[in-house]
CSV table of C-alpha atoms and ligand atoms in Angstrom, one decimal:
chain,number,residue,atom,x,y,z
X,1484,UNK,CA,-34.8,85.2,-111.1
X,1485,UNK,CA,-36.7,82.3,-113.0
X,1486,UNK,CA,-40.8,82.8,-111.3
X,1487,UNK,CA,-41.7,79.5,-112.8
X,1488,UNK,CA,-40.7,76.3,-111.5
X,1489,UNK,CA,-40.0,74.3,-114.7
X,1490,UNK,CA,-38.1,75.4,-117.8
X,1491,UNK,CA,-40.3,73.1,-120.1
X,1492,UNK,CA,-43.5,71.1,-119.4
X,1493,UNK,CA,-43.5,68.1,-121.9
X,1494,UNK,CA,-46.8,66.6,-122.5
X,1495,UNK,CA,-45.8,62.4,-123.3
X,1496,UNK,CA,-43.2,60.1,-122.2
X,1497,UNK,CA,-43.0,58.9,-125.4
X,1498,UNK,CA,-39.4,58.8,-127.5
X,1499,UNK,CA,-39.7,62.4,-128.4
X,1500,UNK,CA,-40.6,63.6,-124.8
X,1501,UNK,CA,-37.8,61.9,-123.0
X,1502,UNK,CA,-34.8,62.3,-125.1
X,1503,UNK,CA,-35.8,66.2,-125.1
X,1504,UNK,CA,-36.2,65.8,-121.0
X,1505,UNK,CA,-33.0,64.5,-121.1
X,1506,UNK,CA,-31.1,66.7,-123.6
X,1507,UNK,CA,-32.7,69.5,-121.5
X,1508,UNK,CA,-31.4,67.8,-118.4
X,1509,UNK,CA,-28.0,68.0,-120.1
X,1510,UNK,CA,-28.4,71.7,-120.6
X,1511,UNK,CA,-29.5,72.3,-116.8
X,1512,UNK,CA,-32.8,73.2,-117.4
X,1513,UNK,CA,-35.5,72.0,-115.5
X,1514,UNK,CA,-38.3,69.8,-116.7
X,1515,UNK,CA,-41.9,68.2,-115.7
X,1516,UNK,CA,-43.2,65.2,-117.7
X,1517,UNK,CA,-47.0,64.2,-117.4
X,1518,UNK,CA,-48.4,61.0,-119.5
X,1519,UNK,CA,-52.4,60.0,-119.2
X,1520,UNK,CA,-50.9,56.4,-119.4
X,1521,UNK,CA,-49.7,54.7,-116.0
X,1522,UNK,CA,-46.0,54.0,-117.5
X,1523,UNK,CA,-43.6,55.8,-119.4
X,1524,UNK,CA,-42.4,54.8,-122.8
X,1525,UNK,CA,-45.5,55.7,-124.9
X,1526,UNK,CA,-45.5,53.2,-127.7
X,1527,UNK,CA,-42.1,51.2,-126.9
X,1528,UNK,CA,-43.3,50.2,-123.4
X,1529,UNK,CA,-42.9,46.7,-122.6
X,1530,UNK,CA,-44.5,44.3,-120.3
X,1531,UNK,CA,-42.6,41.4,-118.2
X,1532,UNK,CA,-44.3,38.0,-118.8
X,1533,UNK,CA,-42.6,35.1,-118.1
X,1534,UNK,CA,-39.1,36.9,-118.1
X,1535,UNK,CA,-40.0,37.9,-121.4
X,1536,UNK,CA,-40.2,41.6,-123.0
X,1537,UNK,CA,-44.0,41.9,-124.7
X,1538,UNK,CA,-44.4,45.1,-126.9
X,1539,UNK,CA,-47.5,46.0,-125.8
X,1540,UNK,CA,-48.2,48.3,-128.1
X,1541,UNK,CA,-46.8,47.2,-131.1
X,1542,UNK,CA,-43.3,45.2,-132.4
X,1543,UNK,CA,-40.5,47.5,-132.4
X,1544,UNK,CA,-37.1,47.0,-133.7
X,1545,UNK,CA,-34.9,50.3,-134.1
X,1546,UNK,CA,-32.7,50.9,-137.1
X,1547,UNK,CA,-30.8,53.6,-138.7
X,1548,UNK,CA,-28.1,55.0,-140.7
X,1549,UNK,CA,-27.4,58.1,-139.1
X,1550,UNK,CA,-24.4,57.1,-136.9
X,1551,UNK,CA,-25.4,60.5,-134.7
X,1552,UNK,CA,-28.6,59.2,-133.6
X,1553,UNK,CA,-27.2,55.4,-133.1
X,1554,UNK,CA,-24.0,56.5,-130.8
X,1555,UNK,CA,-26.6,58.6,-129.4
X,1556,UNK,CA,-29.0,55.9,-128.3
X,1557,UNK,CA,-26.0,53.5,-127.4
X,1558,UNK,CA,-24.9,55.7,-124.6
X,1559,UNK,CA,-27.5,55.2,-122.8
X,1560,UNK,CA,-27.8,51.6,-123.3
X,1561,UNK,CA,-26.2,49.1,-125.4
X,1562,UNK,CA,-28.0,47.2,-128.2
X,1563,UNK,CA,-28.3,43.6,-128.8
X,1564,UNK,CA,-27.6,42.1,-132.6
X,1565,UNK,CA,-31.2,41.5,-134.0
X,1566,UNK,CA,-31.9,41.7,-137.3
X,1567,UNK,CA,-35.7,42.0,-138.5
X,1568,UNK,CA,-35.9,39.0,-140.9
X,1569,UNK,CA,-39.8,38.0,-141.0
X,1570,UNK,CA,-41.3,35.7,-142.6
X,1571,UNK,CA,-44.3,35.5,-145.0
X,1572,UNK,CA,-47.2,32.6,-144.5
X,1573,UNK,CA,-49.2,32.6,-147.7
X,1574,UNK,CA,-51.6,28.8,-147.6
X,1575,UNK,CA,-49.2,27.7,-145.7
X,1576,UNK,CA,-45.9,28.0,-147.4
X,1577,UNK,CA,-43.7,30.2,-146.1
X,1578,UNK,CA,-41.3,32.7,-148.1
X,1579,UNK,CA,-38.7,35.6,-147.0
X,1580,UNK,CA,-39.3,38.9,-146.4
X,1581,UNK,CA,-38.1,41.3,-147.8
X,1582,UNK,CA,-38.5,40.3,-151.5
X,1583,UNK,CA,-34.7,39.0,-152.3
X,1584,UNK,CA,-33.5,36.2,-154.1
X,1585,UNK,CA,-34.8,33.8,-151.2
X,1586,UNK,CA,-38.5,34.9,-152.0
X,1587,UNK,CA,-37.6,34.3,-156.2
X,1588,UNK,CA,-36.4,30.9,-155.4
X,1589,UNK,CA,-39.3,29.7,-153.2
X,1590,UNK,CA,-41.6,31.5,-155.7
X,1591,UNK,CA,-40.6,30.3,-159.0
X,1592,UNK,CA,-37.5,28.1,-158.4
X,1593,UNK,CA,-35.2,30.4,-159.6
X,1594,UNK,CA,-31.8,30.0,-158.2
X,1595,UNK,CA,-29.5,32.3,-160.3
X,1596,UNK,CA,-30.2,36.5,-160.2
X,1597,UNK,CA,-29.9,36.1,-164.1
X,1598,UNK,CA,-33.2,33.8,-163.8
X,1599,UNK,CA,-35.1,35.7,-161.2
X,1600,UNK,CA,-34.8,39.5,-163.1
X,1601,UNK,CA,-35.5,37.7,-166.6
X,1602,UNK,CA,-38.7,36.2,-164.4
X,1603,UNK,CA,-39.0,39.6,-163.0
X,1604,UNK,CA,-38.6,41.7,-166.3
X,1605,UNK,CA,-41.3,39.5,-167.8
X,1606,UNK,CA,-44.1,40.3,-164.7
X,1607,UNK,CA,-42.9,44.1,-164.8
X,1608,UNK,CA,-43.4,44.3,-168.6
X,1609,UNK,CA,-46.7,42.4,-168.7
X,1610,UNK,CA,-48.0,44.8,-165.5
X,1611,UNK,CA,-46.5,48.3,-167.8
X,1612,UNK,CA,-48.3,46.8,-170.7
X,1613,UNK,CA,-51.7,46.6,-169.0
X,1614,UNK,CA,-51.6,50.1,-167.6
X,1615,UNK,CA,-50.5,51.1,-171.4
X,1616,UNK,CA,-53.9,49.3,-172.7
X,1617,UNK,CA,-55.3,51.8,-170.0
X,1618,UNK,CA,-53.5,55.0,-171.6
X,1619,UNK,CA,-51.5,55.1,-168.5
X,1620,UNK,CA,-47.6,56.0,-168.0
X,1621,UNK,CA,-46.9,56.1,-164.2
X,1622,UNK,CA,-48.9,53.9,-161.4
X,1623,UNK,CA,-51.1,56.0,-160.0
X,1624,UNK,CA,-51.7,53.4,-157.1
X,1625,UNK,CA,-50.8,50.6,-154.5
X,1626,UNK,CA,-51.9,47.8,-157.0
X,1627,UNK,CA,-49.8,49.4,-160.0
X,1628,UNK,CA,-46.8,50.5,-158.4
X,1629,UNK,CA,-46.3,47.2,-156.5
X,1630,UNK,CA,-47.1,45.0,-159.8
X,1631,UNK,CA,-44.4,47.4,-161.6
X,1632,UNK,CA,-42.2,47.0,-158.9
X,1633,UNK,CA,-42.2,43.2,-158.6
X,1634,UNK,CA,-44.7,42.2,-161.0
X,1635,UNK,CA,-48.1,39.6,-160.5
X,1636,UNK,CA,-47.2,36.4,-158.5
X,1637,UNK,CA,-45.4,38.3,-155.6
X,1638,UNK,CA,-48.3,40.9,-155.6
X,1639,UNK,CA,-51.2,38.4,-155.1
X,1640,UNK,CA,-49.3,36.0,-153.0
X,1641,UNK,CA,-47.8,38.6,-150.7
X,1642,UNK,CA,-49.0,42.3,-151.0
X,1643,UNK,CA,-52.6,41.9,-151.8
X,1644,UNK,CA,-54.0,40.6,-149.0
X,1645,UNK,CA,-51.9,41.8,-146.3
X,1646,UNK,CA,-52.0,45.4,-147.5
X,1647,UNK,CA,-55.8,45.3,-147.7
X,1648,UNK,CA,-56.1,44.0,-144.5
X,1649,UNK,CA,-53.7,46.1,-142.9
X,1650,UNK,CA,-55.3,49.4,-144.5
X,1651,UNK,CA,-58.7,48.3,-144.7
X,1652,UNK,CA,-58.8,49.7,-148.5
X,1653,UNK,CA,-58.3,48.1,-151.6
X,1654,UNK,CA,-54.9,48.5,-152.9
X,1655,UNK,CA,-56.1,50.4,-156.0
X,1656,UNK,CA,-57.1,52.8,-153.6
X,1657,UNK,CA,-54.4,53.7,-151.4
X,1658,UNK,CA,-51.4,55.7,-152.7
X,1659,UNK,CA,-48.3,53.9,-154.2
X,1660,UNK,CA,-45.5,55.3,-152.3
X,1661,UNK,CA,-46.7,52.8,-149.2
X,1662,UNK,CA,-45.0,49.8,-151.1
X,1663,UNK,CA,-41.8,52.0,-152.4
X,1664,UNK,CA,-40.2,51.5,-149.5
X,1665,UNK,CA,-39.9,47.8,-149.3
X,1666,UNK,CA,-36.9,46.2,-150.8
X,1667,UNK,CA,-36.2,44.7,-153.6
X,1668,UNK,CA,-33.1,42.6,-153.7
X,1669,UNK,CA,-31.3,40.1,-156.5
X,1670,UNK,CA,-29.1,38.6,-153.5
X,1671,UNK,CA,-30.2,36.3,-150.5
X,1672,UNK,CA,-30.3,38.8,-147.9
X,1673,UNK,CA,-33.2,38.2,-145.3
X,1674,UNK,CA,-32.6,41.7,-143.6
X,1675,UNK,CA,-35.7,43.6,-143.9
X,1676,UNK,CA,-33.6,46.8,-143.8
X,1677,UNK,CA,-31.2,49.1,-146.0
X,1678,UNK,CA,-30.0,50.4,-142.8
X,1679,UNK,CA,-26.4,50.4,-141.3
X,1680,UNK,CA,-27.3,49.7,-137.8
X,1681,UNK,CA,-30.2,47.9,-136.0
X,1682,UNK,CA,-30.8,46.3,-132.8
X,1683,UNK,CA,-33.1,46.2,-129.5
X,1684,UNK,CA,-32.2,47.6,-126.3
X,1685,UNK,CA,-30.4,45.0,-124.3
X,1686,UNK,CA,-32.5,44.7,-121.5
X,1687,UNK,CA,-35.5,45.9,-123.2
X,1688,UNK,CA,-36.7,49.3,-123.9
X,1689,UNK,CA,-38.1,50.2,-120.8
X,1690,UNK,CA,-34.5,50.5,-119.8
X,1691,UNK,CA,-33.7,52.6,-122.6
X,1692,UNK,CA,-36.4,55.3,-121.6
X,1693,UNK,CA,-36.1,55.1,-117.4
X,1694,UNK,CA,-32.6,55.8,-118.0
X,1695,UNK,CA,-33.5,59.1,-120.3
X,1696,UNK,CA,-35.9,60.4,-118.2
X,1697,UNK,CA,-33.7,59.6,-114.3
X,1698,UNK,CA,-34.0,62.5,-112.5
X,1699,UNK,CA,-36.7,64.5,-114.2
X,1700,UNK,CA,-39.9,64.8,-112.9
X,1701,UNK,CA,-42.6,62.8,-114.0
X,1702,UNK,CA,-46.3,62.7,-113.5
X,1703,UNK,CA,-48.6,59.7,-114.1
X,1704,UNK,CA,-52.3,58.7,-115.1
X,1705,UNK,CA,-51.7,62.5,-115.6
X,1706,UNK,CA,-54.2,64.2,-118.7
X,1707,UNK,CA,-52.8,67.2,-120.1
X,1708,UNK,CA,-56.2,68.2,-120.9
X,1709,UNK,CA,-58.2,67.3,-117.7
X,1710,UNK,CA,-54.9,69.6,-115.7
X,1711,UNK,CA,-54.3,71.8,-118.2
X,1712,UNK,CA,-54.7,75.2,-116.1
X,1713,UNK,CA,-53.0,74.3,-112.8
X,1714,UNK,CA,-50.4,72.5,-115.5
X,1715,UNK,CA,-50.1,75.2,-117.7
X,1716,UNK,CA,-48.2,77.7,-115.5
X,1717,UNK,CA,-45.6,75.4,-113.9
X,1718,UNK,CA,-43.4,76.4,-117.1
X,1719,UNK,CA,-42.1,78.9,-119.4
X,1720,UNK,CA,-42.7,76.2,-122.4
X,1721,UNK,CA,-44.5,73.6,-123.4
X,1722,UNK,CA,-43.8,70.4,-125.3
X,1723,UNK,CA,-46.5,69.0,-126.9
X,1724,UNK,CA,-46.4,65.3,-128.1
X,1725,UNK,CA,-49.9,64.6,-128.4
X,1726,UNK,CA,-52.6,64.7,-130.8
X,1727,UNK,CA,-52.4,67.9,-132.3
X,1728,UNK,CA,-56.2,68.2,-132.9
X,1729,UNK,CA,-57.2,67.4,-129.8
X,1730,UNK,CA,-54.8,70.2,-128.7
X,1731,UNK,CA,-57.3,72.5,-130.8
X,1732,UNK,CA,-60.4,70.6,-129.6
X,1733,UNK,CA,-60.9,69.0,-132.9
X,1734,UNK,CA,-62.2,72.4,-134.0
X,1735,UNK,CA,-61.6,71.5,-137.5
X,1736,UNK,CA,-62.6,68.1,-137.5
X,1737,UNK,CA,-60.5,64.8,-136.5
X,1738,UNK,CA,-57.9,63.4,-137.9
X,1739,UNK,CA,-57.6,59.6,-139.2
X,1740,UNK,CA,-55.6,56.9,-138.2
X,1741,UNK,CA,-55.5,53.1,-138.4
X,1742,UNK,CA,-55.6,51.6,-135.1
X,1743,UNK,CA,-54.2,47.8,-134.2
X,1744,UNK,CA,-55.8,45.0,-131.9
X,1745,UNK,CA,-53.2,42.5,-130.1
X,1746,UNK,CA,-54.2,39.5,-129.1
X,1747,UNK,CA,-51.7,38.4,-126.7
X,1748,UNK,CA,-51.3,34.8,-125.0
X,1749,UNK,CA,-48.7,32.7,-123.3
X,1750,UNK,CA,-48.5,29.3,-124.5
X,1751,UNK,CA,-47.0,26.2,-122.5
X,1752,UNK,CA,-43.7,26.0,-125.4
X,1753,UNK,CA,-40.5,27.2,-125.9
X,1754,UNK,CA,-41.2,28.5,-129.6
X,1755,UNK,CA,-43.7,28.7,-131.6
X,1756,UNK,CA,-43.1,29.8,-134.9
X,1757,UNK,CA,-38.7,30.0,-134.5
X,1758,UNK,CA,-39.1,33.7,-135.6
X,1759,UNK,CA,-40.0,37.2,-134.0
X,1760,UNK,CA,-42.5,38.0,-137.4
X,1761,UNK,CA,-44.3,35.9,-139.0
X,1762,UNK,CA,-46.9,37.8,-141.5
X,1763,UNK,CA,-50.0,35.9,-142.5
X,1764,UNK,CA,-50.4,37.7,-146.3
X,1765,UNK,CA,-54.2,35.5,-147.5
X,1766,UNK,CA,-57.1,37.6,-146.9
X,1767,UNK,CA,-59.0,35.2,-145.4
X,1768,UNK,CA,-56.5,34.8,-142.2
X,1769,UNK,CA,-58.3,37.9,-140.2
X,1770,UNK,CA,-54.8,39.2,-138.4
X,1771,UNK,CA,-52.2,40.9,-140.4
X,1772,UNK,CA,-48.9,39.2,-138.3
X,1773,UNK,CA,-48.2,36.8,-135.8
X,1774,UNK,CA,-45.2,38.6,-133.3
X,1775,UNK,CA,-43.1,35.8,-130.8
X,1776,UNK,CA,-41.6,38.5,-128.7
X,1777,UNK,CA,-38.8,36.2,-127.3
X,1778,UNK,CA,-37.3,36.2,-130.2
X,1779,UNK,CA,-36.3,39.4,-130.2
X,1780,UNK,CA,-34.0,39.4,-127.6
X,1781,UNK,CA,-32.9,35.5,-127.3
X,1782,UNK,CA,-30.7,34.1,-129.5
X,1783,UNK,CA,-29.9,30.2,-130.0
X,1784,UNK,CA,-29.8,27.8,-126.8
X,1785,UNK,CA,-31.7,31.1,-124.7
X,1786,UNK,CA,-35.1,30.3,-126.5
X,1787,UNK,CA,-35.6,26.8,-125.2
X,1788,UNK,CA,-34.1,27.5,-122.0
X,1789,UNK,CA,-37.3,29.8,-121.7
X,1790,UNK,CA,-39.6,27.0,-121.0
X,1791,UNK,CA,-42.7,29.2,-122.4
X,1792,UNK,CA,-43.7,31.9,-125.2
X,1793,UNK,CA,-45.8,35.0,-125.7
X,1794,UNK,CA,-47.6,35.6,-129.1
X,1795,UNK,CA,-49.5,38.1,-130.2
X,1796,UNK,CA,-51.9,38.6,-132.8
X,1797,UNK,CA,-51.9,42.1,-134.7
X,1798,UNK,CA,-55.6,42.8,-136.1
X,1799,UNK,CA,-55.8,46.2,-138.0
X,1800,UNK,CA,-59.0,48.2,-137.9
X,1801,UNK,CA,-60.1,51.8,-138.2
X,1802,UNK,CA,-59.2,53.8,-135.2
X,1803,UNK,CA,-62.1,55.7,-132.9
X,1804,UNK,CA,-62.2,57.4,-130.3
X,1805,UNK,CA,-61.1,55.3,-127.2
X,1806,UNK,CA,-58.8,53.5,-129.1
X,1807,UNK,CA,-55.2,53.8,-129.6
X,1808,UNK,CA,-53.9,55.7,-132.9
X,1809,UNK,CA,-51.3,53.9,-134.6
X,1810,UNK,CA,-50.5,54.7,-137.9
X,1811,UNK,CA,-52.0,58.3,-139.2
X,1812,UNK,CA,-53.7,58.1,-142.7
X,1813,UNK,CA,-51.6,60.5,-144.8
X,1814,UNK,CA,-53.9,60.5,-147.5
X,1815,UNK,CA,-54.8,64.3,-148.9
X,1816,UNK,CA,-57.7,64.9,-146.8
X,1817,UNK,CA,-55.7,63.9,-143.9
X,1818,UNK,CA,-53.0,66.1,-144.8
X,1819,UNK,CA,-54.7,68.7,-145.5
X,1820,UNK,CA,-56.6,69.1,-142.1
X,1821,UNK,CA,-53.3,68.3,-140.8
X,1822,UNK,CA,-52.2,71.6,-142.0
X,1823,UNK,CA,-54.6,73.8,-140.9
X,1824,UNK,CA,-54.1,72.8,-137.9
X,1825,UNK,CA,-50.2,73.4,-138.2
X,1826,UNK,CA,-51.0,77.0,-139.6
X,1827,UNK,CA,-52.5,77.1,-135.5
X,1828,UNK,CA,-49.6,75.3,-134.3
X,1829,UNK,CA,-46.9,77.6,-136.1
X,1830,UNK,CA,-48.5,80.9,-134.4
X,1831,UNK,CA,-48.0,79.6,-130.8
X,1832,UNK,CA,-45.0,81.4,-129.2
X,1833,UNK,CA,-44.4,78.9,-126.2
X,1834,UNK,CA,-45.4,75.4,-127.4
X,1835,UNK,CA,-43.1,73.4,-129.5
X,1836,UNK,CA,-45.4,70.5,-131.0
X,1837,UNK,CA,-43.1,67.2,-131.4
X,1838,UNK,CA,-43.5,63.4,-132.1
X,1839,UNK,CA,-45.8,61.5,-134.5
X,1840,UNK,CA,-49.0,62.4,-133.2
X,1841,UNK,CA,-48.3,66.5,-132.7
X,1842,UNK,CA,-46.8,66.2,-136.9
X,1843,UNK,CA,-49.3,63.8,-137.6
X,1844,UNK,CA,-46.6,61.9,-139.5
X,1845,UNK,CA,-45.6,58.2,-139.4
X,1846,UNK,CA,-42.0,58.2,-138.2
X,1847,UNK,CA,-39.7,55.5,-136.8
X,1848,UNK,CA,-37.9,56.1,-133.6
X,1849,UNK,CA,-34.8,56.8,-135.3
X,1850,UNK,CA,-36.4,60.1,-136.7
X,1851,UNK,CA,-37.9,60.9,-133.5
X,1852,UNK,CA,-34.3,60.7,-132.2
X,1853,UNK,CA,-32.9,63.0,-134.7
X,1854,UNK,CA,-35.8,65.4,-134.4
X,1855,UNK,CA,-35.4,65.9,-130.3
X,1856,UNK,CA,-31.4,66.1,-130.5
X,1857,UNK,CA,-31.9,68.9,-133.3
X,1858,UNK,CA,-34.0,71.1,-130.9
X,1859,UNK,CA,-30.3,71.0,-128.9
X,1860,UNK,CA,-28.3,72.2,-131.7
M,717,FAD,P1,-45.8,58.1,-128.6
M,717,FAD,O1,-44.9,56.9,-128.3
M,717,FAD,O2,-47.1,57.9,-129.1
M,717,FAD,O3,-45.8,58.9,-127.2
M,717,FAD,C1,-46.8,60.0,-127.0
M,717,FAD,C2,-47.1,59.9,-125.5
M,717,FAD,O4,-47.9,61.1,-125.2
M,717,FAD,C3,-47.9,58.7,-125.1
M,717,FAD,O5,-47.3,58.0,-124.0
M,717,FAD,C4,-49.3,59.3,-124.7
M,717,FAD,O6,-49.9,58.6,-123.7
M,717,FAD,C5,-48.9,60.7,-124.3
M,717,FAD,N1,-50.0,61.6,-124.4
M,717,FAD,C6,-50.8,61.9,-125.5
M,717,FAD,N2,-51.7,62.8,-125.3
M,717,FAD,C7,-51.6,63.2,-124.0
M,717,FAD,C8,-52.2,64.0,-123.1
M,717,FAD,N3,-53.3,64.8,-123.5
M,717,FAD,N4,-51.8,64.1,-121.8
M,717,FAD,C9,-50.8,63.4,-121.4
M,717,FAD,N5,-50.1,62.5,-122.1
M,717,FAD,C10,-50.5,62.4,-123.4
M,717,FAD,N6,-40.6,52.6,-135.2
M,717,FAD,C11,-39.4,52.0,-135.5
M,717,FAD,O7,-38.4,52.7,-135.6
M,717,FAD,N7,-39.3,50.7,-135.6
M,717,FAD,C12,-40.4,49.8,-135.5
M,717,FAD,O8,-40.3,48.6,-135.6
M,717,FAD,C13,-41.7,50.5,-135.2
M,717,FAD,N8,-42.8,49.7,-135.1
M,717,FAD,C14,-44.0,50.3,-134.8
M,717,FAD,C15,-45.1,49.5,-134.7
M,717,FAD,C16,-46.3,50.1,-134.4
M,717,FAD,C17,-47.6,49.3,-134.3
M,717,FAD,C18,-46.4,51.5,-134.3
M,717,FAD,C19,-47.7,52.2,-134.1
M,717,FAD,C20,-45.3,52.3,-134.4
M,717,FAD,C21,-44.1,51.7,-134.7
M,717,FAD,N9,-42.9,52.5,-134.8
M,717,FAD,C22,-41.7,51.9,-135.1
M,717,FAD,C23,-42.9,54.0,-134.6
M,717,FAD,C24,-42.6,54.4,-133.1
M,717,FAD,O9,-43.6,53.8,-132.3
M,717,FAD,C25,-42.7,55.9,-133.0
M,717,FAD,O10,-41.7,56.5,-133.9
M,717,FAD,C26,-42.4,56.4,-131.6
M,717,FAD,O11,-43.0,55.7,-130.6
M,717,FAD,C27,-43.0,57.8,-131.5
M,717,FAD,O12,-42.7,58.4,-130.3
M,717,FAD,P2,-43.6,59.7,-129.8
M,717,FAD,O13,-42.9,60.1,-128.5
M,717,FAD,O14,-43.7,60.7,-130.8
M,717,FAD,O15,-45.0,59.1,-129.6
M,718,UDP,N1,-46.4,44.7,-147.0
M,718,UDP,C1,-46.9,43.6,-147.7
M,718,UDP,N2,-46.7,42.4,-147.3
M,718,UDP,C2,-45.9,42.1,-146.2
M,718,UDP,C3,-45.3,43.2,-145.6
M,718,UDP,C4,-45.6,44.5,-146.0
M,718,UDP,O1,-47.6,43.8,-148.7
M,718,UDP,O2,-45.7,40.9,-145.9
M,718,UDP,C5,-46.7,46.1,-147.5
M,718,UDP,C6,-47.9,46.7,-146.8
M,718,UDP,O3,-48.6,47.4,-147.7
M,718,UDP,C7,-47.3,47.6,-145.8
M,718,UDP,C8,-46.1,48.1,-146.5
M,718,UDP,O4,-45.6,46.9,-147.3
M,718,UDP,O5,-48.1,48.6,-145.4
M,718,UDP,C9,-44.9,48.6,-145.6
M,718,UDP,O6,-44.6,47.5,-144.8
M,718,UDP,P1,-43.7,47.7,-143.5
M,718,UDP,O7,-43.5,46.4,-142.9
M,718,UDP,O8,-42.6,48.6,-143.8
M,718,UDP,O9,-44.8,48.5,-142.6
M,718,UDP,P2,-45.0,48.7,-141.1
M,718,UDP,O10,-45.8,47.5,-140.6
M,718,UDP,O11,-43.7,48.8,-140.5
M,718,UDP,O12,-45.8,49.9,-141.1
């Protein structure tokens, strides 16, 4: 006979926490799900304003390659046909994201791949031939690898600023593989990603995560911490998706993250800028992006049948305590208190420690996905 009520008590109604109440669901065991915040969804949570889905806590678009992860998420609800195409506003021009041969012609005029890499080749070799003068081989930063990558002009125009303001660090201080995963393309292709398939939940992703967690048991407004002991033996497990040193009291010291401010408001239009992203890359604008949430789940006619419009504002700043933590500093101190407090985390029998804050690791939804289905394999 089972003596405890639930099989599993999953700290976070995040991505991780509900697709492992569900798969758990699936597999007849019994779950509880507590979140300090008053809704489910952790950070893909959306707010209703004028018929209109706001990501409250930050723009989300989900993409992927692994088919396994996509069918998975499409059974539960269907996806609309976004595609992440922002736009960068440096003084006032405007030039497409990622960097592709839409960006060469509205930097240089370029208008054959032939003339954009020979423009290219020439702004790579000048930026290998400086860090030679230096006695160096491989970029050991942000500023080299991204100069390397796509040489000068693109760097100061529409790296530079933004990455400074969105790390609060000067890009010869922050580590190179940041930029290594933006795109670099010699055909006009506005798609920000490599991946196969991409999309928002149609209907929003509130749907997406009421449907995941129907039928399980769900407490709100509900703090691990402050319930911890009448919490603690309602199940035989726990899943943990917070922050994994505050699990351990911050014994060895916090952790680091980035936090973001929005800035939301509803304006008397139906479209403002005639794109979901628009990133403002000079310094001296203070946010990072402007995000017109309409946009990413109206297409054509739809937005000006939508008499108004909700912006908002993304302002980056160093994360304290009160605030949210967004994007975890991986840098080597960071990783390394990380780790010790994994070495705690690895000796605990009944807690399986999930999700970006419990790994301390910046992942996209589509990893979270895969990490909470392989738990079910
Ligand atoms: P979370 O969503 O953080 O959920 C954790 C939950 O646990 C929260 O609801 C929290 O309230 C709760 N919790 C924490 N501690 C306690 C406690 N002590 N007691 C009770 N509850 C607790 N990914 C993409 O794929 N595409 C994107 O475009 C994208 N954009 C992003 C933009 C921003 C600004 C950010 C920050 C992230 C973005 N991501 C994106 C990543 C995505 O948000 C994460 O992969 C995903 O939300 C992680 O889910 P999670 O369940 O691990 O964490
Ligand atoms: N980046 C940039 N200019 C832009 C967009 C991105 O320099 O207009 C840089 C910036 O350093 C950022 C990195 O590319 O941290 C990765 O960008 P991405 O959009 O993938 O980051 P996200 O906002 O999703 O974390």
């Amino acid at each position: 006979m089972h003596s405890k009520p639930y099989d599993y008590l999953i700290v976070g109604a995040g991505l991780f926490g509900s697709v492992f109440a569900y798969k758990a669901k699936l597999g007849n065991k019994k779950c509880l799900v507590v979140d300090r915040r008053s809704q489910v969804g952790g950070n893909l949570y959306c707010e209703n304003q004028e018929g209109i889905h706001v990501h409250k806590y930050g723009a989300h678009i989900f993409h992927t390659s692994n088919k396994e992860v996509w069918d998975f998420v499409n059974s539960i609800v269907e996806f609309n046909r976004y595609t992440n195409s922002p736009v960068a506003n440096y003084k006032g021009k405007l030039y497409n994201l990622p960097f592709n041969m839409n960006t060469f012609y509205q930097m240089w005029g370029v208008t054959t791949p032939a003339e954009a890499k020979a423009k290219l080749d020439e702004q790579r070799a000048e930026a290998v031939a400086r860090m030679k003068e230096q006695g160096i081989s491989e970029p050991r930063n942000l500023e080299e690898q991204a100069q390397v990558l796509i040489g000068k002009d693109i760097y100061e125009a529409l790296i530079k600023g933004y990455t400074e303001k969105q790390w609060g660090r000067r890009c010869a201080e922050l580590p190179a593989f940041i930029i290594k995963r933006l795109p670099v393309r010699m055909v006009f292709d506005n798609n920000y990603f490599n991946d196969k398939y991409q999309g928002i939940p149609i209907g929003g992703y509130n749907v997406l995560i009421e449907r995941l967690l129907e039928g399980v048991d769900t407490r709100l407004e509900c703090d691990f911490f402050a319930h911890r002991e009448e919490l603690e033996p309602l199940a035989d497990k726990i899943v943990f998706t917070g922050a994994i040193d505050e699990f351990y009291g911050y014994q060895y010291g916090k952790l680091e993250y980035r936090t973001v401010r929005f800035e939301t408001e509803t304006l008397d239009m139906p479209n403002y800028q005639g794109n979901a992203v628009v990133n403002y890359t000079e310094r001296e604008v203070p946010y990072t992006r402007v995000i017109e949430h309409k946009h990413f789940e109206m297409f054509g006619a739809e937005v000006e049948q939508c008499p108004k419009t909700v912006i908002s504002k993304e302002y980056s700043s160093e994360w304290s305590e009160g605030s949210e933590p967004y994007y975890p500093v991986n840098d080597e101190k960071n990783n390394c208190l990380y780790l010790k407090y994994k070495a705690l985390a690895d000796m605990e029998p009944n807690v399986i420690f999930g999700g970006r804050l419990a790994e301390y690791k910046y992942y996209d939804m589509h990893h979270i996905v895969e990490k909470a289905l392989n738990y079910f394999k």
